[in-house]
Tab-separated table of C-alpha atoms in Angstrom:
chain	number	residue	atom	x	y	z
A	500	UNK	CA	6.062	11.297	83.947
A	501	UNK	CA	2.638	12.435	83.463
A	502	UNK	CA	3.408	15.517	80.990
A	503	UNK	CA	4.821	12.701	78.306
A	504	UNK	CA	2.023	9.900	78.638
A	505	UNK	CA	0.010	13.209	77.763
A	506	UNK	CA	1.910	13.708	74.216
A	507	UNK	CA	2.672	9.682	73.221
A	508	UNK	CA	-1.624	9.044	74.590
A	509	UNK	CA	-1.945	12.046	72.503
A	510	UNK	CA	-0.051	11.410	69.522
A	511	UNK	CA	-1.355	7.109	69.176
A	512	UNK	CA	-4.752	8.588	68.472
A	513	UNK	CA	-3.816	10.527	65.961
A	514	UNK	CA	-1.708	8.064	63.917
A	515	UNK	CA	-5.304	6.300	64.853
A	516	UNK	CA	-7.396	8.548	62.911
A	517	UNK	CA	-4.867	8.831	59.855
A	518	UNK	CA	-5.010	5.298	59.644
A	519	UNK	CA	-8.715	4.476	60.218
A	520	UNK	CA	-8.765	7.620	57.255
A	521	UNK	CA	-6.199	5.752	54.961
A	522	UNK	CA	-7.936	1.576	55.604
A	523	UNK	CA	-11.093	3.983	54.659
A	524	UNK	CA	-9.989	4.785	51.723
A	525	UNK	CA	-8.509	2.159	50.827
A	526	UNK	CA	-12.154	-0.078	51.858
A	527	UNK	CA	-13.833	2.340	49.055
A	528	UNK	CA	-13.700	2.809	44.799
A	529	UNK	CA	-15.389	4.190	42.103
A	530	UNK	CA	-16.148	0.485	40.657
A	531	UNK	CA	-16.948	0.944	36.326
A	532	UNK	CA	-20.483	-0.235	35.029
A	533	UNK	CA	-20.719	-0.010	31.432
A	534	UNK	CA	-19.361	2.454	28.248
A	535	UNK	CA	-23.098	2.920	26.774
A	536	UNK	CA	-21.696	4.084	22.917
A	537	UNK	CA	-23.998	6.575	20.364
A	538	UNK	CA	-23.060	5.909	16.636
A	539	UNK	CA	-23.444	8.370	15.201
A	540	UNK	CA	-23.559	7.145	11.028
A	541	UNK	CA	-23.164	9.409	7.933
A	542	UNK	CA	-25.721	7.509	4.741
A	543	UNK	CA	-24.220	5.001	3.684
A	544	UNK	CA	-23.332	3.980	7.915
A	545	UNK	CA	-19.713	5.513	7.560
A	546	UNK	CA	-19.717	6.121	11.130
A	547	UNK	CA	-18.673	9.979	12.052
A	548	UNK	CA	-19.003	10.523	16.609
A	549	UNK	CA	-19.725	8.678	19.333
A	550	UNK	CA	-21.153	9.679	22.572
A	551	UNK	CA	-20.701	7.751	25.811
A	552	UNK	CA	-22.282	7.411	29.020
A	553	UNK	CA	-19.828	6.634	31.295
A	554	UNK	CA	-22.412	4.015	34.632
A	555	UNK	CA	-20.524	3.319	37.619
A	556	UNK	CA	-20.703	2.665	41.321
A	557	UNK	CA	-19.122	2.639	44.912
A	558	UNK	CA	-17.692	-0.776	45.887
A	559	UNK	CA	-16.401	-1.577	49.335
A	560	UNK	CA	-14.370	-4.198	50.527
A	561	UNK	CA	-15.385	-6.202	52.393
A	562	UNK	CA	-14.427	-9.633	54.162
A	563	UNK	CA	-12.289	-10.067	50.681
A	564	UNK	CA	-14.020	-8.645	48.130
A	565	UNK	CA	-15.710	-5.454	46.244
A	566	UNK	CA	-19.353	-4.967	47.695
A	567	UNK	CA	-21.868	-2.679	46.293
A	568	UNK	CA	-22.233	-0.065	49.204
A	569	UNK	CA	-24.637	1.187	50.195
A	570	UNK	CA	-23.533	4.719	52.150
A	571	UNK	CA	-21.813	8.298	50.379
A	572	UNK	CA	-18.595	8.166	50.784
A	573	UNK	CA	-17.023	10.939	48.374
A	574	UNK	CA	-18.510	14.343	47.847
A	575	UNK	CA	-18.611	14.371	44.340
A	576	UNK	CA	-17.191	12.027	41.106
A	577	UNK	CA	-14.539	13.581	38.360
A	578	UNK	CA	-14.485	11.370	36.217
A	579	UNK	CA	-11.579	11.469	33.264
A	580	UNK	CA	-11.265	10.851	29.468
A	581	UNK	CA	-7.684	9.999	27.333
A	582	UNK	CA	-7.666	10.270	23.733
A	583	UNK	CA	-4.782	7.129	22.302
A	584	UNK	CA	-1.692	7.441	24.884
A	585	UNK	CA	-1.757	10.428	25.423
A	586	UNK	CA	-1.578	12.404	29.068
A	587	UNK	CA	-2.724	16.203	27.215
A	588	UNK	CA	-5.374	15.520	25.291
A	589	UNK	CA	-7.612	15.189	28.530
A	590	UNK	CA	-12.013	16.821	28.712
A	591	UNK	CA	-12.450	15.797	32.303
A	592	UNK	CA	-16.334	15.871	34.274
A	593	UNK	CA	-18.008	16.471	37.609
A	594	UNK	CA	-20.520	14.228	38.518
A	595	UNK	CA	-22.313	15.168	42.482
A	596	UNK	CA	-25.308	13.442	42.844
A	597	UNK	CA	-25.544	10.775	39.600
A	598	UNK	CA	-23.575	8.076	38.792
A	599	UNK	CA	-22.792	9.231	35.042
A	600	UNK	CA	-21.785	11.297	32.698
A	601	UNK	CA	-21.881	11.788	28.638
A	602	UNK	CA	-18.944	12.777	26.702
A	603	UNK	CA	-19.945	13.353	23.101
A	604	UNK	CA	-18.520	13.817	19.973
A	605	UNK	CA	-16.183	11.748	20.262
A	606	UNK	CA	-14.316	10.678	17.278
A	607	UNK	CA	-14.464	7.523	15.692
A	608	UNK	CA	-11.546	4.156	15.498
A	609	UNK	CA	-9.742	6.176	18.105
A	610	UNK	CA	-8.855	4.388	21.348
A	611	UNK	CA	-10.896	6.834	24.729
A	612	UNK	CA	-10.084	5.777	27.761
A	613	UNK	CA	-11.995	6.893	30.837
A	614	UNK	CA	-11.777	6.912	34.783
A	615	UNK	CA	-13.272	8.002	37.640
A	616	UNK	CA	-12.104	9.365	40.774
A	617	UNK	CA	-13.996	10.161	44.171
A	618	UNK	CA	-13.113	12.601	45.943
A	619	UNK	CA	-14.104	12.832	49.424
A	620	UNK	CA	-14.815	15.947	52.087
A	621	UNK	CA	-10.979	16.440	53.310
A	622	UNK	CA	-10.178	16.830	49.307
A	623	UNK	CA	-8.703	13.235	48.640
A	624	UNK	CA	-8.949	11.320	45.628
A	625	UNK	CA	-9.620	7.590	44.707
A	626	UNK	CA	-8.753	6.193	41.718
A	627	UNK	CA	-11.180	3.793	39.478
A	628	UNK	CA	-9.984	1.012	37.321
A	629	UNK	CA	-9.589	2.674	33.181
A	630	UNK	CA	-12.566	1.940	30.982
A	631	UNK	CA	-10.620	1.839	27.548
A	632	UNK	CA	-13.157	2.019	23.953
A	633	UNK	CA	-12.604	1.923	20.797
A	634	UNK	CA	-16.162	2.757	18.538
A	635	UNK	CA	-18.330	0.211	20.318
A	636	UNK	CA	-14.899	-1.822	21.393
A	637	UNK	CA	-14.725	-2.040	25.861
A	638	UNK	CA	-11.828	-3.679	26.814
A	639	UNK	CA	-10.372	-3.567	30.743
A	640	UNK	CA	-7.170	-2.718	31.471
A	641	UNK	CA	-4.153	-3.539	30.774
A	642	UNK	CA	-5.404	-5.916	27.196
A	643	UNK	CA	-4.573	-3.158	24.544
A	644	UNK	CA	-6.479	-3.146	21.462
A	645	UNK	CA	-5.025	-2.960	18.223
A	646	UNK	CA	-6.858	-1.256	16.300
A	647	UNK	CA	-6.260	-1.793	12.766
A	648	UNK	CA	-6.037	0.435	9.991
A	649	UNK	CA	-8.533	-0.412	8.327
A	650	UNK	CA	-10.773	0.568	11.004
A	651	UNK	CA	-10.673	3.998	9.958
A	652	UNK	CA	-11.134	4.137	6.583
A	653	UNK	CA	-14.009	2.411	6.987
A	654	UNK	CA	-15.056	1.882	3.121
A	655	UNK	CA	-12.867	-0.643	2.936
A	656	UNK	CA	-14.108	-2.908	5.102
A	657	UNK	CA	-15.189	-6.362	3.350
A	658	UNK	CA	-18.537	-5.497	6.367
A	659	UNK	CA	-19.562	-2.497	4.600
A	660	UNK	CA	-21.668	-3.554	2.024
A	661	UNK	CA	-23.505	-6.047	4.892
A	662	UNK	CA	-23.566	-3.339	6.982
A	663	UNK	CA	-25.135	-1.475	4.125
A	664	UNK	CA	-27.552	-3.603	3.587
A	665	UNK	CA	-28.420	-3.983	7.446
A	666	UNK	CA	-26.943	-7.528	7.488
A	667	UNK	CA	-23.755	-6.776	9.052
A	668	UNK	CA	-23.570	-10.164	11.367
A	669	UNK	CA	-23.006	-12.454	8.236
A	670	UNK	CA	-20.269	-11.282	8.207
A	671	UNK	CA	-20.260	-11.175	12.165
A	672	UNK	CA	-20.564	-15.277	11.773
A	673	UNK	CA	-18.696	-15.460	9.203
A	674	UNK	CA	-15.583	-18.343	9.643
A	675	UNK	CA	-11.783	-16.518	8.104
A	676	UNK	CA	-12.858	-18.320	4.476
A	677	UNK	CA	-15.675	-16.367	4.644
A	678	UNK	CA	-14.213	-12.784	5.663
A	679	UNK	CA	-11.974	-13.299	3.210
A	680	UNK	CA	-13.811	-13.663	0.086
A	681	UNK	CA	-16.094	-10.525	1.285
A	682	UNK	CA	-12.871	-8.572	1.651
A	683	UNK	CA	-12.325	-9.773	-2.095
A	684	UNK	CA	-15.250	-9.273	-3.060
A	685	UNK	CA	-15.819	-5.317	-2.094
A	686	UNK	CA	-12.007	-4.424	-3.448
A	687	UNK	CA	-13.622	-6.418	-6.635
A	688	UNK	CA	-16.199	-4.019	-6.506
A	689	UNK	CA	-14.004	-0.928	-5.187
A	690	UNK	CA	-11.727	-1.802	-8.549
A	691	UNK	CA	-14.854	-1.902	-11.185
A	692	UNK	CA	-15.763	1.224	-9.546
A	693	UNK	CA	-11.731	3.311	-10.457
A	694	UNK	CA	-12.006	1.684	-13.743
A	695	UNK	CA	-15.306	2.851	-14.466
A	696	UNK	CA	-14.259	6.592	-14.012
A	697	UNK	CA	-11.118	5.794	-16.349
A	698	UNK	CA	-13.335	4.150	-18.810
A	699	UNK	CA	-15.422	7.862	-18.541
A	700	UNK	CA	-11.940	9.256	-18.820
A	701	UNK	CA	-10.803	7.958	-22.460
A	702	UNK	CA	-13.934	6.432	-23.923
A	703	UNK	CA	-16.285	10.317	-23.102
A	704	UNK	CA	-17.136	11.582	-26.613
A	705	UNK	CA	-15.102	14.452	-26.055
A	706	UNK	CA	-12.486	13.264	-25.499
A	707	UNK	CA	-12.089	10.649	-29.263
A	708	UNK	CA	-13.856	13.210	-31.469
A	709	UNK	CA	-13.120	17.097	-31.755
A	710	UNK	CA	-16.569	18.673	-30.674
A	711	UNK	CA	-17.581	21.943	-30.182
A	712	UNK	CA	-19.659	21.457	-26.695
A	713	UNK	CA	-17.867	18.761	-24.994
A	714	UNK	CA	-22.151	17.968	-23.000
A	715	UNK	CA	-23.383	15.149	-24.873
A	716	UNK	CA	-26.886	15.408	-25.888
A	717	UNK	CA	-28.658	13.171	-28.044
A	718	UNK	CA	-30.926	9.743	-27.968
A	719	UNK	CA	-28.177	7.204	-28.601
A	720	UNK	CA	-24.334	7.743	-29.692
A	721	UNK	CA	-24.317	9.246	-33.335
A	722	UNK	CA	-27.179	11.929	-32.271
A	723	UNK	CA	-24.306	13.043	-29.868
A	724	UNK	CA	-22.263	13.033	-32.501
A	725	UNK	CA	-24.346	14.257	-35.228
A	726	UNK	CA	-25.058	17.187	-32.317
A	727	UNK	CA	-22.377	18.152	-30.984
A	728	UNK	CA	-19.329	17.443	-33.934
A	729	UNK	CA	-16.995	19.919	-35.111
A	730	UNK	CA	-17.681	21.888	-37.670
A	731	UNK	CA	-14.250	23.101	-38.554
A	732	UNK	CA	-12.626	19.612	-37.726
A	733	UNK	CA	-15.820	17.963	-40.581
A	734	UNK	CA	-14.388	21.571	-42.937
A	735	UNK	CA	-11.515	19.398	-43.492
A	736	UNK	CA	-12.124	16.509	-43.720
A	737	UNK	CA	-14.993	17.863	-46.416
A	738	UNK	CA	-11.979	19.561	-48.572
A	739	UNK	CA	-10.117	16.356	-48.413
A	740	UNK	CA	-13.204	15.123	-49.721
A	741	UNK	CA	-12.670	18.236	-52.432
A	742	UNK	CA	-9.162	17.580	-53.834
A	743	UNK	CA	-9.974	13.756	-54.146
A	744	UNK	CA	-13.205	14.388	-56.756
A	745	UNK	CA	-10.845	17.410	-58.455
A	746	UNK	CA	-7.520	14.683	-58.902
A	747	UNK	CA	-10.194	12.457	-60.248
A	748	UNK	CA	-12.162	15.429	-61.876
A	749	UNK	CA	-8.039	16.467	-64.036
A	750	UNK	CA	-7.212	12.514	-64.728
A	751	UNK	CA	-10.608	12.190	-66.150
A	752	UNK	CA	-10.302	15.281	-68.323
A	753	UNK	CA	-7.326	14.457	-69.288
A	754	UNK	CA	-7.558	11.091	-70.487
A	755	UNK	CA	-11.266	12.118	-72.383
A	756	UNK	CA	-11.562	11.130	-75.684
A	757	UNK	CA	-8.203	8.094	-76.139
A	758	UNK	CA	-9.190	5.342	-77.721
A	759	UNK	CA	-6.422	3.778	-75.208
A	760	UNK	CA	-5.325	4.770	-72.110
A	761	UNK	CA	-1.588	3.149	-70.768
A	762	UNK	CA	-0.667	3.616	-67.281
A	763	UNK	CA	2.277	5.260	-67.214
A	764	UNK	CA	-0.505	7.901	-68.713
A	765	UNK	CA	-2.639	7.825	-65.959
A	766	UNK	CA	0.518	8.632	-62.905
A	767	UNK	CA	1.879	11.532	-65.525
A	768	UNK	CA	-2.580	13.470	-65.318
A	769	UNK	CA	-2.460	12.331	-61.257
A	770	UNK	CA	0.959	13.893	-61.148
A	771	UNK	CA	0.707	16.633	-62.251
A	772	UNK	CA	-2.019	18.042	-61.290
A	773	UNK	CA	0.091	17.093	-57.402
A	774	UNK	CA	2.634	18.766	-58.255
A	775	UNK	CA	1.281	22.217	-59.466
A	776	UNK	CA	-1.912	22.628	-56.185
A	777	UNK	CA	-2.753	19.175	-54.749
A	778	UNK	CA	0.063	18.665	-53.096
A	779	UNK	CA	-0.393	22.000	-51.772
A	780	UNK	CA	-2.788	21.771	-50.800
A	781	UNK	CA	-2.981	18.646	-48.623
A	782	UNK	CA	0.094	20.242	-46.660
A	783	UNK	CA	-2.454	23.225	-46.327
A	784	UNK	CA	-4.693	21.087	-44.530
A	785	UNK	CA	-2.208	19.131	-42.748
A	786	UNK	CA	-1.394	22.261	-40.832
A	787	UNK	CA	-4.947	23.314	-39.772
A	788	UNK	CA	-5.943	19.727	-38.785
A	789	UNK	CA	-3.172	20.092	-36.558
A	790	UNK	CA	-4.596	22.899	-34.457
A	791	UNK	CA	-7.326	19.317	-33.256
A	792	UNK	CA	-3.985	17.375	-31.594
A	793	UNK	CA	-5.409	14.954	-29.128
A	794	UNK	CA	-7.866	13.886	-30.069
A	795	UNK	CA	-7.650	10.010	-31.622
A	796	UNK	CA	-9.420	11.164	-34.037
A	797	UNK	CA	-6.868	13.077	-35.513
A	798	UNK	CA	-4.180	11.151	-35.648
A	799	UNK	CA	-5.854	8.822	-37.973
A	800	UNK	CA	-7.051	11.031	-40.613
A	801	UNK	CA	-3.748	12.937	-39.654
A	802	UNK	CA	-1.542	9.938	-41.095
A	803	UNK	CA	-3.705	9.579	-44.522
A	804	UNK	CA	-3.292	12.975	-45.317
A	805	UNK	CA	0.719	12.682	-44.712
A	806	UNK	CA	0.003	8.744	-47.069
A	807	UNK	CA	-1.935	11.011	-48.933
A	808	UNK	CA	0.393	13.612	-49.345
A	809	UNK	CA	3.571	12.003	-50.141
A	810	UNK	CA	1.854	9.062	-52.423
A	811	UNK	CA	-0.767	11.752	-54.366
A	812	UNK	CA	1.593	11.456	-57.384
A	813	UNK	CA	0.888	8.101	-57.749
A	814	UNK	CA	-2.667	7.995	-58.407
A	815	UNK	CA	-3.459	4.068	-58.920
A	816	UNK	CA	-1.848	2.957	-55.507
A	817	UNK	CA	-2.519	6.113	-53.620
A	818	UNK	CA	-6.495	4.751	-52.328
A	819	UNK	CA	-4.875	1.444	-51.056
A	820	UNK	CA	-1.956	3.157	-49.114
A	821	UNK	CA	-4.255	5.772	-47.032
A	822	UNK	CA	-6.038	2.745	-46.677
A	823	UNK	CA	-3.338	0.962	-44.906
A	824	UNK	CA	-2.055	3.921	-43.151
A	825	UNK	CA	-5.488	4.100	-41.788
A	826	UNK	CA	-6.903	1.053	-40.943
A	827	UNK	CA	-2.983	1.061	-38.074
A	828	UNK	CA	-3.752	4.373	-37.290
A	829	UNK	CA	-6.803	3.306	-35.862
A	830	UNK	CA	-6.460	-0.595	-34.863
A	831	UNK	CA	-3.270	1.365	-32.789
A	832	UNK	CA	-5.584	4.462	-31.131
A	833	UNK	CA	-8.189	1.643	-29.694
A	834	UNK	CA	-5.332	-0.611	-28.458
A	835	UNK	CA	-4.362	2.663	-26.012
A	836	UNK	CA	-7.832	3.142	-25.333
A	837	UNK	CA	-8.624	-0.159	-24.477
A	838	UNK	CA	-4.989	0.042	-22.040
A	839	UNK	CA	-5.481	3.451	-20.623
A	840	UNK	CA	-9.027	2.601	-19.498
A	841	UNK	CA	-8.420	-1.051	-18.127
A	842	UNK	CA	-11.587	-2.176	-19.289
A	843	UNK	CA	-10.652	-5.975	-20.096
A	844	UNK	CA	-9.818	-5.899	-16.254
A	845	UNK	CA	-14.040	-5.349	-16.100
A	846	UNK	CA	-14.956	-8.704	-17.843
A	847	UNK	CA	-12.178	-10.126	-15.289
A	848	UNK	CA	-13.761	-8.566	-12.160
A	849	UNK	CA	-16.894	-9.608	-13.153
A	850	UNK	CA	-15.555	-13.270	-14.131
A	851	UNK	CA	-13.934	-14.363	-10.804
A	852	UNK	CA	-15.540	-12.434	-8.395
A	853	UNK	CA	-19.375	-15.214	-7.998
A	854	UNK	CA	-16.349	-17.912	-7.791
A	855	UNK	CA	-14.933	-15.987	-4.863
A	856	UNK	CA	-18.590	-15.868	-3.543
A	857	UNK	CA	-18.715	-20.331	-4.500
A	858	UNK	CA	-15.615	-20.544	-2.642
A	859	UNK	CA	-17.016	-18.466	0.375
A	860	UNK	CA	-20.491	-20.088	0.307
A	861	UNK	CA	-18.572	-24.032	0.314
A	862	UNK	CA	-16.230	-22.821	3.442
A	863	UNK	CA	-18.944	-21.174	5.112
A	864	UNK	CA	-21.056	-25.063	4.440
A	865	UNK	CA	-18.151	-26.651	5.913
A	866	UNK	CA	-17.938	-24.712	9.182
A	867	UNK	CA	-22.130	-25.129	9.798
A	868	UNK	CA	-21.435	-29.052	9.249
A	869	UNK	CA	-18.671	-29.003	11.117
A	870	UNK	CA	-20.524	-27.126	14.532
A	871	UNK	CA	-23.867	-30.361	13.874
A	872	UNK	CA	-21.085	-32.693	13.966
A	873	UNK	CA	-19.267	-31.032	16.886
A	874	UNK	CA	-22.963	-30.980	18.618
A	875	UNK	CA	-24.253	-34.137	21.414
A	876	UNK	CA	-25.990	-37.203	20.785
A	877	UNK	CA	-28.685	-35.768	22.984
A	878	UNK	CA	-29.438	-32.963	20.509
A	879	UNK	CA	-33.466	-32.361	19.507
A	880	UNK	CA	-33.483	-33.097	15.728
A	881	UNK	CA	-35.329	-29.626	15.880
A	882	UNK	CA	-32.390	-28.283	17.012
A	883	UNK	CA	-30.192	-29.558	14.585
A	884	UNK	CA	-31.646	-28.854	11.843
A	885	UNK	CA	-31.655	-25.019	13.102
A	886	UNK	CA	-28.410	-25.220	13.641
A	887	UNK	CA	-27.208	-26.209	10.324
A	888	UNK	CA	-30.220	-24.274	8.670
A	889	UNK	CA	-28.905	-21.228	9.934
A	890	UNK	CA	-25.040	-22.089	9.153
A	891	UNK	CA	-26.101	-22.317	5.459
A	892	UNK	CA	-28.058	-19.946	5.378
A	893	UNK	CA	-24.868	-17.348	6.095
A	894	UNK	CA	-22.873	-19.069	4.020
A	895	UNK	CA	-24.711	-18.698	0.769
A	896	UNK	CA	-24.764	-14.599	1.556
A	897	UNK	CA	-21.221	-14.397	-0.016
A	898	UNK	CA	-22.253	-16.262	-2.543
A	899	UNK	CA	-25.056	-14.054	-3.474
A	900	UNK	CA	-22.328	-10.521	-3.239
A	901	UNK	CA	-19.953	-12.296	-5.184
A	902	UNK	CA	-22.996	-12.852	-8.238
A	903	UNK	CA	-24.209	-9.487	-7.599
A	904	UNK	CA	-20.825	-7.322	-7.732
A	905	UNK	CA	-19.706	-10.433	-11.424
A	906	UNK	CA	-23.185	-8.872	-12.651
A	907	UNK	CA	-22.590	-5.177	-12.083
A	908	UNK	CA	-19.585	-5.702	-12.685
A	909	UNK	CA	-19.685	-7.194	-16.454
A	910	UNK	CA	-22.799	-4.656	-17.267
A	911	UNK	CA	-20.095	-1.975	-17.073
A	912	UNK	CA	-17.306	-3.985	-19.113
A	913	UNK	CA	-20.271	-4.977	-21.956
A	914	UNK	CA	-21.605	-1.425	-22.258
A	915	UNK	CA	-17.632	-0.360	-22.636
A	916	UNK	CA	-17.460	-2.828	-25.267
A	917	UNK	CA	-19.669	-1.460	-26.869
A	918	UNK	CA	-19.286	2.568	-26.602
A	919	UNK	CA	-15.574	0.898	-28.195
A	920	UNK	CA	-17.385	-0.851	-31.797
A	921	UNK	CA	-19.489	2.205	-31.935
A	922	UNK	CA	-16.279	4.059	-31.775
A	923	UNK	CA	-14.041	2.000	-34.068
A	924	UNK	CA	-17.475	1.701	-36.763
A	925	UNK	CA	-18.000	5.356	-36.842
A	926	UNK	CA	-14.643	6.215	-37.797
A	927	UNK	CA	-14.471	3.376	-40.408
A	928	UNK	CA	-17.391	5.213	-41.791
A	929	UNK	CA	-15.602	8.961	-41.661
A	930	UNK	CA	-12.735	7.158	-44.006
A	931	UNK	CA	-14.849	4.506	-46.506
A	932	UNK	CA	-16.632	7.704	-47.339
A	933	UNK	CA	-13.367	9.510	-47.675
A	934	UNK	CA	-11.166	6.705	-49.473
A	935	UNK	CA	-14.161	5.415	-51.417
A	936	UNK	CA	-13.481	9.141	-53.676
A	937	UNK	CA	-9.828	7.707	-53.983
């Protein structure tokens, strides 16, 4: 009986010790107090990576609440870092004395979860709550932050231009309509940049005219054209001039010394020359100019050559027909360049950007007056003025950005518009020099 009582007492002692350990384990827990971020940005302010500095304390459950504990209950701590919701891509670090740890070179726009495990001398572990971070945004466990697509492509965010000039706070404080205005204006600017690449692609000198060198060097379009134009293409045009001059000479020689001329005699003289050698020579020039196919200039003057070859027998009407063919083809090629380059969209975007900026300013000022109306009646006058002035100051930034983008796009539009005008005038200069001899 005494022997059984001893074993029973020993069992109660073991149960009490286990219960005491369990109570002690539940009473102490690591608690994450801060997640500080150091963001590494590139030259335009886009995040490339960031470091997270985790700080925690040990709290004790006492009198129904958690309070900071001054006792050293845990032997060391193990800090875990999970990438998004996966459990496989995990980083771990161990801290002995300090209550802080740092994870370096984390990826931006990715959700990370941090947890601190307190390990006692008996290797029991107590887990802290989980802290979540997404490139500068900290949230509590259970609040699943939605990672927007523009967090992964910050260049598309309407906040980017203000961040580049250190005024991102105006975007953060803007109304929803104001943020939409910032987004639209920035997208107009990015669309304008894409259109500029199209304009450069289809309007560069080496794309319009056959040139021996694609790199244009010179002061002004005329100097660049004269310096780099294709000598082979120019020889073809010169030989065309020679054919025209020779045809005129043959007609004049045939009719020289006659007192009266009939239109049929003039037509006959021109037709004879064209039948003897003119048509064959022109056909040879058409074959040679095909070596430069693909250029709008080549297509224009090839159409004139084809028309000249067909209508060369009608010496008195050939000039009118060649002029018509070249002018129609030149207008067609110019319209094609406009369509491919989207140059007219620069005008549209540059016109609407300031209007959207004014829309954002109007909504921002309306919101500022609404906030002023909600102030209490005992608010000091200076505070009311500061509240109103601050709201208007922030709202005006949409107009500032809209005007800046509009001015820039309009300048680019007029630059390419002047280039198109020069291209057409150069075509006119070349074919007038040719057809005035017909």
